[in-house]
């Protein structure tokens, strides 16, 4: 069992090697400059590596990039083995990163919240308070109210 620091170093190396090879070494048109390696995770026994990636483009380009990564998996693994110099080169699994979709979803939710806040702000623009403008009791205010009640009786 390897320590976490070694797994982290290997994950960083895998991310750099795969990104570099995708940028310069692989001639597959499906893996153009629109594929970005975002993160890499290696299991504790250093046998499996998960490479997270994002694709700039529509759904067809994402599917094409996934197929291109699957076809280039052997070349990328051999490059990782050459660069890492470990006894066993980890197997590579490519997973589309959900981060851009999640960020887009959060942005949509924030836009809806801003619109809702704006509607509330517009509705309350000409409104008056239901009670006093300051609903909090002040020290000494109860004594003045008692004195005026005593004086009327």
Backbone as ProteinMPNN parsed JSONL, in Angstrom:
{"seq_chain_A": "XXXXXXXXXXXXXXXXXXXXXXXXXXXXXXXXXXXXXXXXXXXXXXXXXXXXXXXXXXXXXXXXXXXXXXXXXXXXXXXXXXXXXXXXXXXXXXXXXXXXXXXXXXXXXXXXXXXXXXXXXXXXXXXXXXXXXXXXXXXXXXXXXXXXXXXXX", "coords_chain_A": {"N_chain_A": [[0.852, -1.174, 0.0], [0.701, 2.089, -0.955], [1.757, 5.337, 0.2], [-0.262, 8.301, 0.733], [0.919, 10.626, -0.257], [2.65, 9.754, -2.233], [0.826, 8.667, -4.055], [-0.509, 11.012, -4.741], [1.555, 12.47, -5.984], [2.023, 10.796, -8.179], [-0.471, 10.981, -9.423], [-0.465, 13.688, -10.158], [1.663, 13.65, -11.972], [0.632, 11.929, -13.934], [-1.535, 13.471, -14.843], [-0.158, 15.653, -16.011], [1.395, 14.358, -18.006], [-0.545, 13.112, -19.625], [-2.04, 15.339, -20.487], [-0.073, 16.765, -21.867], [0.604, 14.921, -23.878], [-1.836, 14.709, -25.212], [-1.994, 17.254, -26.242], [0.241, 17.52, -27.938], [1.087, 15.025, -28.99], [-0.811, 13.158, -29.987], [-2.577, 12.504, -32.867], [-5.258, 12.401, -33.374], [-8.223, 13.667, -34.679], [-10.501, 13.99, -33.156], [-9.663, 14.633, -30.689], [-8.909, 17.333, -30.387], [-7.799, 20.651, -29.577], [-9.751, 21.223, -27.781], [-10.136, 19.563, -25.602], [-9.683, 19.252, -22.184], [-7.709, 18.338, -19.467], [-8.753, 17.984, -16.242], [-8.474, 16.893, -13.652], [-6.846, 14.27, -11.794], [-6.988, 11.131, -10.276], [-5.572, 8.659, -8.222], [-5.7, 5.3, -7.144], [-5.097, 3.908, -3.848], [-3.367, 1.717, -4.008], [-1.939, 2.221, -6.258], [-2.713, 1.166, -8.712], [-4.828, 1.841, -10.39], [-5.943, 4.611, -12.262], [-7.923, 7.474, -12.417], [-8.888, 9.709, -14.789], [-10.043, 12.883, -15.13], [-11.839, 14.892, -17.381], [-12.718, 17.73, -19.434], [-14.734, 18.932, -22.126], [-14.804, 21.337, -24.567], [-17.498, 22.327, -26.209], [-20.34, 20.989, -28.063], [-22.729, 18.3, -27.414], [-22.202, 16.265, -29.292], [-19.478, 16.645, -29.86], [-18.462, 16.06, -27.345], [-19.044, 13.333, -27.09], [-17.525, 12.354, -29.218], [-14.974, 13.049, -28.33], [-14.807, 11.434, -26.05], [-14.804, 8.895, -27.234], [-12.432, 9.129, -28.696], [-10.539, 9.381, -26.616], [-10.801, 6.88, -25.421], [-9.83, 5.28, -27.496], [-7.203, 6.103, -27.594], [-6.163, 5.275, -25.241], [-4.246, 3.204, -24.727], [-1.845, 4.195, -25.849], [-1.52, 6.483, -24.296], [-1.252, 5.337, -21.759], [1.154, 3.92, -22.038], [2.897, 6.072, -22.38], [2.637, 7.278, -19.876], [3.71, 5.246, -18.275], [6.359, 5.246, -19.216], [7.179, 7.796, -18.394], [6.752, 7.742, -15.627], [8.136, 5.583, -14.501], [7.494, 3.468, -12.784], [6.911, 0.244, -11.218], [4.515, -1.029, -11.938], [2.401, 0.184, -14.305], [-0.31, 2.322, -13.89], [-3.717, 1.524, -14.766], [-5.733, 3.406, -16.983], [-8.646, 5.319, -16.661], [-11.054, 7.194, -18.195], [-13.075, 9.896, -17.353], [-15.779, 11.988, -17.843], [-15.78, 15.232, -16.638], [-18.01, 16.651, -14.349], [-18.058, 19.225, -13.518], [-18.261, 21.695, -15.151], [-20.976, 21.563, -15.976], [-22.258, 21.566, -13.514], [-21.469, 24.07, -12.544], [-22.707, 25.707, -14.435], [-25.374, 25.134, -13.858], [-25.557, 26.163, -11.241], [-25.107, 28.867, -11.781], [-27.435, 29.418, -13.266], [-29.364, 29.049, -11.264], [-28.634, 31.107, -9.509], [-29.159, 33.319, -11.145], [-31.952, 33.095, -11.332], [-32.592, 33.556, -8.647], [-31.713, 36.211, -8.389], [-33.545, 37.498, -10.108], [-35.926, 36.959, -8.76], [-35.436, 38.328, -6.356], [-35.345, 40.911, -7.369], [-37.994, 41.241, -8.209], [-39.305, 41.174, -5.73], [-38.15, 43.434, -4.605], [-39.178, 45.426, -6.307], [-41.915, 45.138, -5.754], [-42.003, 45.931, -3.129], [-41.353, 48.569, -3.179], [-43.117, 50.858, -2.992], [-44.393, 50.339, -0.648], [-45.704, 50.498, 2.729], [-44.869, 50.242, 6.218], [-46.341, 47.627, 8.184], [-46.799, 47.957, 10.834], [-45.375, 49.981, 13.367], [-42.559, 51.934, 12.274], [-40.245, 51.262, 13.581], [-40.083, 48.399, 15.175], [-39.075, 47.593, 17.624], [-38.819, 47.535, 21.17], [-37.855, 50.203, 23.312], [-35.594, 51.006, 25.957], [-37.059, 52.503, 28.788], [-39.249, 53.393, 27.444], [-41.499, 51.919, 28.165], [-41.953, 52.827, 30.746], [-42.748, 55.47, 30.302], [-45.107, 55.004, 28.953], [-46.606, 53.789, 30.98], [-46.845, 55.914, 32.783], [-48.439, 57.695, 31.325], [-50.748, 56.185, 31.144], [-51.493, 56.075, 33.86], [-52.039, 58.728, 34.309], [-54.333, 59.184, 32.813], [-56.266, 57.773, 34.112]], "CA_chain_A": [[0.0, 0.0, 0.0], [1.49, 3.311, -1.075], [1.253, 6.441, 1.01], [-1.076, 9.254, -0.021], [1.774, 11.6, -0.929], [3.142, 9.124, -3.462], [-0.321, 8.599, -4.967], [-0.756, 12.381, -5.212], [2.615, 12.802, -6.941], [1.773, 10.026, -9.392], [-1.651, 11.567, -10.061], [-0.034, 14.933, -10.8], [2.473, 13.28, -13.125], [-0.273, 11.396, -14.957], [-2.276, 14.597, -15.414], [0.734, 16.418, -16.881], [1.8, 13.556, -19.158], [-1.707, 12.933, -20.504], [-2.358, 16.638, -21.094], [0.979, 17.081, -22.833], [0.49, 14.001, -25.007], [-3.031, 15.092, -25.969], [-1.744, 18.522, -26.925], [1.278, 17.45, -28.952], [1.484, 13.727, -29.516], [-1.86, 12.35, -30.586], [-3.07, 13.185, -34.067], [-6.687, 12.112, -33.532], [-8.957, 14.936, -34.794], [-11.535, 14.074, -32.121], [-9.021, 15.118, -29.466], [-8.282, 18.615, -30.681], [-7.419, 21.507, -28.448], [-10.905, 21.511, -26.931], [-10.172, 18.625, -24.478], [-8.867, 19.732, -21.072], [-7.602, 17.427, -18.332], [-8.998, 18.815, -15.066], [-8.031, 16.281, -12.406], [-6.475, 12.861, -11.864], [-6.964, 10.475, -8.969], [-4.961, 7.334, -8.257], [-6.063, 4.5, -5.976], [-4.03, 3.771, -2.869], [-2.388, 0.706, -4.407], [-1.321, 2.753, -7.476], [-3.039, 0.285, -9.83], [-5.833, 2.438, -11.267], [-5.975, 6.07, -12.269], [-9.099, 8.068, -13.046], [-8.534, 10.998, -15.384], [-11.234, 13.687, -15.384], [-11.617, 15.817, -18.486], [-13.851, 18.509, -19.935], [-14.686, 19.161, -23.567], [-15.444, 22.574, -24.99], [-18.292, 22.069, -27.396], [-21.668, 20.428, -27.849], [-22.799, 16.902, -27.003], [-21.534, 15.435, -30.297], [-18.037, 16.757, -29.642], [-18.145, 15.344, -26.102], [-19.05, 11.9, -27.382], [-16.375, 12.083, -30.076], [-13.78, 13.123, -27.492], [-14.786, 10.236, -25.201], [-14.37, 7.785, -28.086], [-11.02, 9.356, -28.993], [-9.748, 9.064, -25.425], [-10.81, 5.421, -25.265], [-8.953, 4.677, -28.5], [-5.823, 6.503, -27.308], [-5.838, 4.865, -23.873], [-3.009, 2.419, -24.703], [-0.706, 5.089, -26.095], [-1.368, 7.351, -23.118], [-0.751, 4.527, -20.645], [2.572, 3.645, -22.264], [3.611, 7.323, -22.093], [2.663, 7.441, -18.418], [4.682, 4.277, -17.767], [7.699, 5.713, -19.57], [7.514, 8.982, -17.596], [6.685, 7.493, -14.187], [9.178, 4.658, -14.083], [7.028, 2.616, -11.698], [6.898, -1.179, -11.544], [3.251, -1.308, -12.618], [1.76, 1.411, -14.792], [-1.744, 2.271, -13.585], [-4.676, 1.546, -15.858], [-6.354, 4.722, -17.079], [-10.084, 5.405, -16.925], [-11.396, 8.587, -18.492], [-14.414, 10.251, -16.892], [-16.133, 13.378, -18.139], [-15.932, 16.014, -15.41], [-19.327, 17.294, -14.256], [-17.887, 20.563, -12.966], [-18.858, 22.779, -15.947], [-22.432, 21.476, -15.928], [-22.666, 21.993, -12.181], [-21.285, 25.524, -12.478], [-23.766, 26.304, -15.252], [-26.611, 24.982, -13.088], [-25.504, 27.113, -10.13], [-25.297, 30.2, -12.365], [-28.86, 29.55, -13.591], [-30.089, 29.22, -10.0], [-28.342, 32.456, -9.003], [-29.909, 34.264, -11.981], [-33.359, 33.054, -10.91], [-32.685, 34.207, -7.335], [-31.617, 37.66, -8.623], [-34.823, 37.953, -10.661], [-36.908, 36.908, -7.676], [-35.127, 39.444, -5.462], [-35.733, 42.147, -8.051], [-39.466, 41.329, -8.145], [-39.654, 41.533, -4.354], [-37.734, 44.821, -4.425], [-40.144, 46.258, -7.011], [-43.198, 45.076, -5.052], [-41.921, 46.624, -1.844], [-40.867, 49.936, -3.383], [-44.041, 51.867, -2.495], [-45.119, 49.78, 0.494], [-45.484, 51.064, 4.056], [-44.765, 49.242, 7.275], [-47.631, 47.195, 8.718], [-46.884, 48.533, 12.179], [-44.456, 51.105, 13.479], [-41.353, 51.797, 11.475], [-39.268, 50.596, 14.437], [-40.911, 47.523, 16.003], [-38.392, 47.178, 18.841], [-39.046, 48.344, 22.365], [-36.675, 50.927, 23.773], [-35.605, 51.14, 27.413], [-37.691, 53.732, 29.251], [-40.494, 53.633, 26.712], [-42.578, 51.305, 28.948], [-42.233, 53.691, 31.896], [-43.507, 56.62, 29.81], [-46.456, 54.525, 28.621], [-47.278, 53.583, 32.275], [-47.161, 57.218, 33.335], [-49.568, 58.279, 30.596], [-51.918, 55.394, 31.524], [-51.87, 56.496, 35.208], [-52.578, 60.087, 34.252], [-55.679, 59.158, 32.223], [-57.218, 57.124, 35.026]], "C_chain_A": [[0.895, 1.234, 0.0], [0.907, 4.399, -0.181], [0.529, 7.443, 0.111], [-0.234, 10.263, -0.786], [2.296, 11.025, -2.246], [2.017, 9.019, -4.497], [-0.624, 9.972, -5.548], [0.288, 12.797, -6.244], [2.409, 12.067, -8.26], [0.562, 10.578, -10.145], [-1.285, 12.862, -10.783], [0.789, 14.644, -12.054], [1.595, 12.758, -14.266], [-1.035, 12.526, -15.633], [-1.403, 15.386, -16.394], [1.086, 15.646, -18.146], [0.637, 13.405, -20.138], [-2.052, 14.243, -21.202], [-1.336, 16.999, -22.166], [0.867, 16.208, -24.078], [-0.74, 14.33, -25.857], [-2.782, 16.352, -26.79], [-0.787, 18.35, -28.104], [1.439, 16.113, -29.644], [0.434, 12.948, -30.257], [-2.493, 13.143, -31.718], [-4.557, 12.956, -34.323], [-7.459, 13.431, -33.612], [-10.061, 15.087, -33.754], [-10.982, 14.664, -30.837], [-8.28, 16.416, -29.718], [-7.974, 19.39, -29.414], [-8.586, 21.793, -27.513], [-11.075, 20.514, -25.786], [-9.203, 19.133, -23.416], [-8.877, 18.704, -19.956], [-7.723, 18.27, -17.065], [-8.441, 18.217, -13.781], [-7.662, 14.827, -12.669], [-6.435, 12.317, -10.451], [-6.428, 9.066, -9.141], [-5.38, 6.594, -6.998], [-4.85, 4.327, -5.074], [-2.979, 2.744, -3.246], [-1.685, 1.055, -5.724], [-1.607, 1.897, -8.708], [-3.994, 0.914, -10.829], [-5.796, 3.955, -11.134], [-7.235, 6.516, -13.001], [-8.719, 9.465, -13.503], [-9.828, 11.719, -15.729], [-10.913, 14.718, -16.461], [-12.895, 16.586, -18.799], [-13.637, 18.734, -21.429], [-15.442, 20.449, -23.852], [-16.185, 22.287, -26.282], [-19.633, 21.468, -27.033], [-21.576, 18.935, -27.515], [-22.109, 15.974, -28.005], [-20.021, 15.47, -30.128], [-17.615, 16.054, -28.364], [-18.084, 13.842, -26.336], [-17.86, 11.514, -28.266], [-15.081, 12.104, -29.26], [-13.673, 11.906, -26.585], [-14.316, 9.024, -26.005], [-12.888, 7.927, -28.437], [-10.123, 9.03, -27.822], [-9.684, 7.555, -25.193], [-9.87, 4.765, -26.269], [-7.483, 4.995, -28.251], [-5.349, 6.041, -25.939], [-4.515, 4.103, -23.796], [-1.775, 3.269, -24.896], [-0.441, 5.956, -24.876], [-0.811, 6.571, -21.935], [0.73, 4.214, -20.825], [3.41, 4.898, -22.017], [3.718, 7.571, -20.593], [3.686, 6.497, -17.811], [6.105, 4.699, -18.037], [8.115, 6.88, -18.677], [7.596, 8.672, -16.106], [7.791, 6.571, -13.699], [8.766, 3.795, -12.895], [6.976, 1.171, -12.174], [5.656, -1.56, -12.339], [2.634, 0.019, -13.031], [0.264, 1.325, -14.533], [-2.602, 2.231, -14.846], [-5.383, 2.896, -15.827], [-7.837, 4.576, -17.388], [-10.412, 6.879, -17.101], [-12.855, 8.84, -18.145], [-14.653, 11.722, -17.211], [-16.414, 14.106, -16.83], [-17.266, 16.751, -15.436], [-19.234, 18.734, -13.762], [-18.485, 21.668, -13.841], [-20.382, 22.758, -15.927], [-22.961, 21.937, -14.577], [-22.543, 23.508, -12.034], [-22.367, 26.244, -13.278], [-25.101, 26.249, -14.513], [-26.659, 25.977, -11.933], [-25.71, 28.533, -10.643], [-26.766, 30.434, -12.72], [-29.682, 29.775, -12.326], [-29.858, 30.612, -9.414], [-29.068, 33.514, -9.831], [-31.382, 34.285, -11.594], [-33.549, 33.739, -9.559], [-32.597, 35.732, -7.486], [-32.922, 38.22, -9.175], [-35.912, 37.976, -9.589], [-36.688, 38.051, -6.692], [-35.551, 40.771, -6.075], [-37.253, 42.325, -8.027], [-39.922, 41.73, -6.751], [-39.3, 42.996, -4.094], [-38.712, 45.776, -5.104], [-41.487, 46.286, -6.291], [-43.159, 45.866, -3.751], [-41.504, 48.086, -1.976], [-41.817, 50.976, -2.792], [-44.788, 51.412, -1.254], [-44.749, 50.5, 1.788], [-45.379, 49.917, 5.057], [-46.152, 48.875, 7.774], [-47.845, 47.775, 10.115], [-46.027, 49.779, 12.225], [-43.224, 50.853, 12.611], [-40.264, 51.077, 12.255], [-40.025, 49.7, 15.412], [-40.283, 47.143, 17.335], [-38.698, 48.126, 19.994], [-37.746, 48.987, 22.794], [-36.74, 51.03, 25.3], [-36.19, 52.505, 27.804], [-39.004, 54.017, 28.55], [-41.67, 53.039, 27.465], [-42.95, 52.188, 30.135], [-43.055, 54.905, 31.467], [-44.937, 56.206, 29.504], [-47.242, 54.299, 29.924], [-47.69, 54.915, 32.874], [-48.342, 57.847, 32.619], [-50.832, 57.502, 30.896], [-52.428, 55.801, 32.912], [-52.536, 57.871, 35.186], [-53.993, 60.086, 33.682], [-56.678, 58.525, 33.169], [-57.596, 58.031, 36.112]], "O_chain_A": [[1.75, 1.387, 0.872], [-0.279, 4.384, 0.151], [0.689, 7.431, -1.11], [-0.636, 10.71, -1.86], [2.372, 11.73, -3.252], [2.242, 9.259, -5.684], [-0.961, 10.083, -6.727], [-0.048, 13.406, -7.26], [2.597, 12.642, -9.332], [0.573, 10.636, -11.375], [-1.748, 13.102, -11.898], [0.631, 15.314, -13.074], [1.801, 13.113, -15.426], [-1.169, 12.541, -16.857], [-1.857, 15.746, -17.481], [1.079, 16.212, -19.239], [0.819, 13.555, -21.346], [-2.331, 14.244, -22.401], [-1.695, 17.48, -23.241], [1.016, 16.695, -25.199], [-0.69, 14.239, -27.084], [-3.3, 16.495, -27.898], [-0.98, 18.965, -29.154], [1.888, 16.071, -30.79], [0.782, 12.126, -31.104], [-2.889, 14.296, -31.549], [-5.054, 13.292, -35.398], [-7.361, 14.244, -32.693], [-10.512, 16.202, -33.496], [-11.738, 15.142, -29.991], [-7.134, 16.568, -29.297], [-7.901, 18.827, -28.321], [-8.426, 22.535, -26.544], [-12.063, 20.599, -25.056], [-8.041, 19.411, -23.711], [-9.943, 18.247, -19.542], [-6.906, 19.16, -16.827], [-7.981, 18.953, -12.908], [-8.112, 14.23, -13.647], [-5.913, 12.961, -9.54], [-6.783, 8.366, -10.089], [-5.416, 7.175, -5.913], [-3.716, 4.568, -5.488], [-1.821, 2.873, -2.851], [-0.913, 0.247, -6.241], [-0.821, 1.904, -9.655], [-3.972, 0.556, -12.007], [-5.64, 4.5, -10.041], [-7.566, 5.998, -14.067], [-8.285, 10.297, -12.707], [-10.622, 11.225, -16.529], [-9.848, 15.336, -16.449], [-13.999, 16.151, -18.472], [-12.509, 18.727, -21.921], [-16.584, 20.62, -23.425], [-15.573, 22.034, -27.321], [-20.022, 21.435, -25.866], [-20.486, 18.386, -27.356], [-21.489, 14.991, -27.6], [-19.357, 14.44, -30.24], [-16.516, 15.504, -28.302], [-17.184, 13.163, -25.842], [-17.26, 10.457, -28.073], [-14.196, 11.274, -29.472], [-12.576, 11.394, -26.366], [-13.523, 8.22, -25.514], [-12.167, 6.929, -28.469], [-9.049, 8.458, -28.009], [-8.641, 7.021, -24.816], [-9.185, 3.799, -25.934], [-6.608, 4.23, -28.658], [-4.243, 6.383, -25.521], [-3.733, 4.339, -22.875], [-0.775, 3.095, -24.2], [0.705, 6.145, -24.47], [0.017, 7.091, -21.186], [1.485, 4.241, -19.853], [4.521, 4.799, -21.497], [4.753, 8.017, -20.099], [4.449, 6.892, -16.929], [6.975, 4.531, -17.182], [9.267, 6.954, -18.248], [8.408, 9.261, -15.393], [8.323, 6.759, -12.605], [9.613, 3.429, -12.08], [6.993, 0.901, -13.374], [5.738, -2.324, -13.3], [2.377, 0.879, -12.188], [-0.369, 0.344, -14.923], [-2.256, 2.828, -15.865], [-5.603, 3.461, -14.756], [-8.23, 3.807, -18.265], [-10.081, 7.706, -16.251], [-13.75, 8.111, -18.574], [-13.836, 12.584, -16.889], [-17.202, 13.635, -16.01], [-17.609, 17.396, -16.427], [-20.262, 19.393, -13.607], [-19.177, 22.531, -13.3], [-21.016, 23.811, -15.867], [-23.986, 22.615, -14.5], [-23.421, 24.152, -11.46], [-22.882, 27.275, -12.843], [-25.87, 27.21, -14.542], [-27.706, 26.573, -11.677], [-26.411, 29.323, -10.01], [-27.287, 31.527, -12.5], [-30.596, 30.6, -12.318], [-30.785, 31.225, -8.884], [-29.544, 34.506, -9.278], [-31.998, 35.349, -11.531], [-34.549, 34.425, -9.344], [-33.312, 36.465, -6.803], [-33.361, 39.293, -8.762], [-36.717, 38.905, -9.527], [-37.649, 38.676, -6.243], [-36.056, 41.651, -5.378], [-37.743, 43.439, -7.844], [-40.834, 42.545, -6.61], [-40.056, 43.715, -3.442], [-39.044, 46.821, -4.545], [-42.132, 47.332, -6.22], [-44.177, 46.41, -3.323], [-41.323, 48.766, -0.967], [-41.349, 51.909, -2.139], [-45.75, 52.068, -0.853], [-43.65, 51.034, 1.932], [-45.753, 48.78, 4.77], [-47.047, 49.719, 7.788], [-48.98, 48.047, 10.509], [-45.954, 50.538, 11.259], [-42.901, 49.715, 12.267], [-39.45, 50.361, 11.672], [-40.564, 50.204, 16.397], [-40.911, 46.426, 18.114], [-38.818, 49.339, 19.819], [-36.672, 48.401, 22.661], [-37.828, 51.129, 25.868], [-35.848, 53.529, 27.212], [-39.796, 54.822, 29.04], [-42.762, 53.606, 27.414], [-44.124, 52.288, 30.493], [-43.959, 55.326, 32.189], [-45.875, 56.96, 29.762], [-48.437, 54.591, 29.966], [-48.787, 55.029, 33.422], [-49.175, 58.481, 33.265], [-51.911, 58.093, 30.907], [-53.638, 55.87, 33.132], [-53.469, 58.138, 35.943], [-54.789, 60.946, 34.06], [-57.877, 58.751, 33.006], [-58.389, 57.661, 36.978]]}, "name": "protein", "num_of_chains": 1, "seq": "XXXXXXXXXXXXXXXXXXXXXXXXXXXXXXXXXXXXXXXXXXXXXXXXXXXXXXXXXXXXXXXXXXXXXXXXXXXXXXXXXXXXXXXXXXXXXXXXXXXXXXXXXXXXXXXXXXXXXXXXXXXXXXXXXXXXXXXXXXXXXXXXXXXXXXXXX"}
